[in-house]
């Protein structure tokens, strides 16, 4: 888990918190028979996804990893370099 920072960004946290509030609104609305409030809660959930994506596109999301190899050849070359460094 330490190598991957999946979801540990302001964009992810904001989107999840907004969506969580929306699910709470929709849940309460189901107990109180209010169709309008259920739809309002679901709209808040969708808004959470939109806000999270917008923040991610604005640079507050996860950045591209530098540990990802572009091809199998590069992966093999990196493995061989590590083996050579250990055996040298």
Coordinates of N, CA and C in Angstrom, one line a residue:
X1 N 0.8 -1.2 0.0 CA 0.0 0.0 0.0 C 0.9 1.2 0.0
X2 N 2.0 1.2 0.6 CA 2.9 2.4 0.7 C 3.3 2.8 -0.7
X3 N 3.5 1.9 -1.6 CA 4.0 2.3 -2.9 C 2.9 2.9 -3.8
X4 N 1.7 2.6 -3.5 CA 0.6 3.2 -4.3 C -0.2 4.2 -3.4
X5 N -0.4 5.4 -3.9 CA -1.1 6.4 -3.2 C -2.5 6.5 -3.7
X6 N -3.1 5.4 -3.9 CA -4.5 5.4 -4.5 C -5.5 6.1 -3.6
X7 N -6.0 7.2 -4.1 CA -7.1 7.8 -3.4 C -6.7 8.8 -2.3
X8 N -5.4 9.0 -2.1 CA -4.9 9.9 -1.1 C -4.7 11.3 -1.6
X9 N -5.7 11.9 -2.2 CA -5.5 13.2 -2.8 C -6.7 14.1 -2.4
X10 N -6.5 15.4 -2.5 CA -7.7 16.3 -2.2 C -8.9 16.0 -3.1
X11 N -8.6 15.7 -4.3 CA -9.7 15.5 -5.3 C -10.5 14.3 -4.8
X12 N -9.8 13.2 -4.5 CA -10.5 12.0 -4.1 C -11.3 12.2 -2.8
X13 N -10.7 12.8 -1.8 CA -11.4 13.0 -0.5 C -12.6 13.9 -0.7
X14 N -12.5 14.9 -1.5 CA -13.6 15.8 -1.6 C -14.7 15.2 -2.4
X15 N -14.4 14.4 -3.4 CA -15.5 13.7 -4.1 C -16.2 12.7 -3.3
X16 N -15.4 12.0 -2.5 CA -16.0 10.9 -1.6 C -16.9 11.6 -0.5
X17 N -16.4 12.7 0.1 CA -17.2 13.3 1.2 C -18.5 13.9 0.6
X18 N -18.4 14.5 -0.6 CA -19.7 15.0 -1.1 C -20.6 13.9 -1.5
X19 N -20.1 12.8 -2.1 CA -20.9 11.7 -2.4 C -21.5 11.0 -1.2
X20 N -20.7 10.9 -0.1 CA -21.2 10.3 1.2 C -22.4 11.2 1.7
X21 N -22.3 12.5 1.7 CA -23.4 13.3 2.1 C -24.6 13.1 1.3
X22 N -24.4 12.9 0.0 CA -25.5 12.7 -0.9 C -26.2 11.3 -0.6
X23 N -25.4 10.3 -0.3 CA -26.0 9.0 0.0 C -26.7 9.1 1.4
X24 N -26.2 9.9 2.3 CA -26.9 10.2 3.5 C -28.3 10.8 3.3
X25 N -28.3 11.8 2.5 CA -29.5 12.5 2.2 C -30.5 11.6 1.6
X26 N -30.1 10.8 0.6 CA -31.0 9.8 -0.1 C -31.5 8.8 0.9
X27 N -30.6 8.3 1.8 CA -31.0 7.3 2.8 C -32.1 7.8 3.7
X28 N -31.9 9.0 4.2 CA -32.9 9.6 5.1 C -34.2 9.8 4.4
X29 N -34.1 10.2 3.1 CA -35.3 10.5 2.3 C -36.0 9.2 2.0
X30 N -35.4 8.1 2.1 CA -36.1 6.8 1.9 C -36.9 6.4 3.1
X31 N -36.4 6.8 4.3 CA -37.1 6.6 5.5 C -38.3 7.5 5.6
X32 N -38.1 8.8 5.3 CA -39.2 9.7 5.2 C -39.6 9.6 3.7
X33 N -40.8 9.1 3.5 CA -41.1 8.9 2.1 C -41.2 10.1 1.2
X34 N -40.0 10.6 0.8 CA -39.9 11.8 0.0 C -39.1 11.5 -1.3
X35 N -39.8 11.3 -2.4 CA -39.2 11.0 -3.6 C -38.3 12.2 -4.1
X36 N -38.8 13.4 -3.9 CA -38.0 14.6 -4.3 C -36.7 14.6 -3.6
X37 N -36.7 14.3 -2.3 CA -35.4 14.3 -1.5 C -34.5 13.2 -1.9
X38 N -35.0 12.1 -2.3 CA -34.2 11.0 -2.8 C -33.4 11.4 -4.1
X39 N -34.2 12.0 -5.0 CA -33.5 12.5 -6.2 C -32.5 13.6 -5.9
X40 N -32.8 14.5 -4.9 CA -31.9 15.5 -4.6 C -30.6 14.9 -4.0
X41 N -30.7 13.9 -3.2 CA -29.5 13.2 -2.7 C -28.7 12.5 -3.8
X42 N -29.4 11.9 -4.7 CA -28.7 11.3 -5.8 C -28.0 12.3 -6.7
X43 N -28.6 13.5 -6.8 CA -28.0 14.6 -7.6 C -26.7 15.0 -6.9
X44 N -26.7 15.0 -5.5 CA -25.5 15.4 -4.8 C -24.4 14.3 -5.0
X45 N -24.8 13.1 -5.0 CA -23.9 12.0 -5.3 C -23.2 12.2 -6.7
X46 N -24.0 12.5 -7.7 CA -23.4 12.8 -9.0 C -22.5 14.0 -9.0
X47 N -22.9 15.0 -8.2 CA -22.1 16.3 -8.1 C -20.8 16.0 -7.5
X48 N -20.8 15.0 -6.5 CA -19.5 14.6 -5.9 C -18.5 14.0 -6.9
X49 N -19.0 13.2 -7.8 CA -18.2 12.7 -8.8 C -17.7 13.7 -9.8
X50 N -18.5 14.7 -10.1 CA -18.2 15.7 -11.0 C -17.1 16.6 -10.4
X51 N -17.3 17.0 -9.1 CA -16.3 17.8 -8.4 C -15.0 17.1 -8.3
X52 N -15.0 15.8 -7.9 CA -13.8 15.1 -7.8 C -13.0 15.0 -9.1
X53 N -13.7 14.8 -10.2 CA -13.1 14.7 -11.5 C -12.5 16.1 -11.9
X54 N -13.3 17.1 -11.6 CA -12.8 18.5 -12.0 C -11.6 18.8 -11.2
X55 N -11.6 18.5 -9.9 CA -10.4 18.8 -9.1 C -9.2 18.0 -9.6
X56 N -9.4 16.7 -10.0 CA -8.4 15.9 -10.5 C -7.8 16.5 -11.8
X57 N -8.7 16.9 -12.6 CA -8.2 17.6 -13.9 C -7.5 18.9 -13.6
X58 N -7.8 19.5 -12.5 CA -7.1 20.8 -12.1 C -5.8 20.6 -11.5
X59 N -5.4 19.3 -11.3 CA -4.0 19.0 -10.8 C -4.0 18.6 -9.3
X60 N -5.2 18.4 -8.7 CA -5.2 18.0 -7.3 C -5.5 16.5 -7.1
X61 N -5.4 15.8 -8.2 CA -5.6 14.3 -8.2 C -4.2 13.6 -8.2
X62 N -4.3 12.3 -8.4 CA -3.1 11.5 -8.4 C -2.3 11.8 -9.7
X63 N -1.0 12.0 -9.5 CA -0.1 12.3 -10.6 C 0.4 10.9 -11.2
X64 N 0.8 11.0 -12.4 CA 1.3 9.7 -13.1 C 2.5 9.2 -12.3
X65 N 2.5 7.9 -12.2 CA 3.6 7.2 -11.4 C 4.8 7.2 -12.3
X66 N 6.0 7.3 -11.7 CA 7.2 7.2 -12.4 C 7.8 5.8 -12.3
X67 N 7.0 4.9 -11.6 CA 7.5 3.5 -11.5 C 6.9 2.6 -12.5
X68 N 6.1 3.1 -13.4 CA 5.4 2.3 -14.4 C 6.3 2.3 -15.7
X69 N 6.6 1.1 -16.2 CA 7.4 0.9 -17.3 C 6.6 1.1 -18.6
X70 N 7.1 1.6 -19.6 CA 6.3 1.8 -20.8 C 6.2 0.6 -21.7
X71 N 7.2 -0.4 -21.6 CA 7.1 -1.5 -22.5 C 7.8 -2.7 -21.7
X72 N 7.5 -3.9 -22.3 CA 8.1 -5.1 -21.7 C 9.6 -5.1 -21.8
X73 N 10.1 -4.5 -22.9 CA 11.6 -4.4 -23.1 C 12.2 -3.5 -22.0
X74 N 11.6 -2.4 -21.7 CA 12.1 -1.5 -20.6 C 12.1 -2.2 -19.3
X75 N 11.0 -3.0 -19.1 CA 10.9 -3.8 -17.8 C 12.0 -4.8 -17.7
X76 N 12.3 -5.5 -18.8 CA 13.3 -6.5 -18.8 C 14.7 -5.8 -18.6
X77 N 14.9 -4.7 -19.3 CA 16.2 -4.0 -19.1 C 16.4 -3.5 -17.7
X78 N 15.4 -3.0 -17.1 CA 15.5 -2.6 -15.7 C 15.7 -3.7 -14.7
X79 N 15.1 -4.9 -15.0 CA 15.3 -6.1 -14.1 C 16.8 -6.5 -14.3
X80 N 17.3 -6.5 -15.5 CA 18.7 -7.0 -15.8 C 19.7 -6.0 -15.1
X81 N 19.3 -4.7 -15.1 CA 20.2 -3.7 -14.5 C 20.2 -3.9 -13.0
X82 N 19.1 -4.2 -12.4 CA 19.1 -4.5 -10.9 C 19.9 -5.8 -10.6
X83 N 19.8 -6.8 -11.4 CA 20.5 -8.0 -11.2 C 22.0 -7.8 -11.3
X84 N 22.4 -7.0 -12.3 CA 23.8 -6.6 -12.5 C 24.3 -5.8 -11.4
X85 N 23.5 -4.9 -10.8 CA 24.0 -4.1 -9.7 C 24.2 -5.0 -8.5
X86 N 23.3 -6.0 -8.3 CA 23.5 -6.8 -7.1 C 24.6 -7.7 -7.2
X87 N 24.9 -8.3 -8.4 CA 26.0 -9.3 -8.5 C 27.3 -8.6 -8.7
X88 N 27.4 -7.3 -9.0 CA 28.7 -6.6 -9.2 C 29.4 -6.3 -7.9

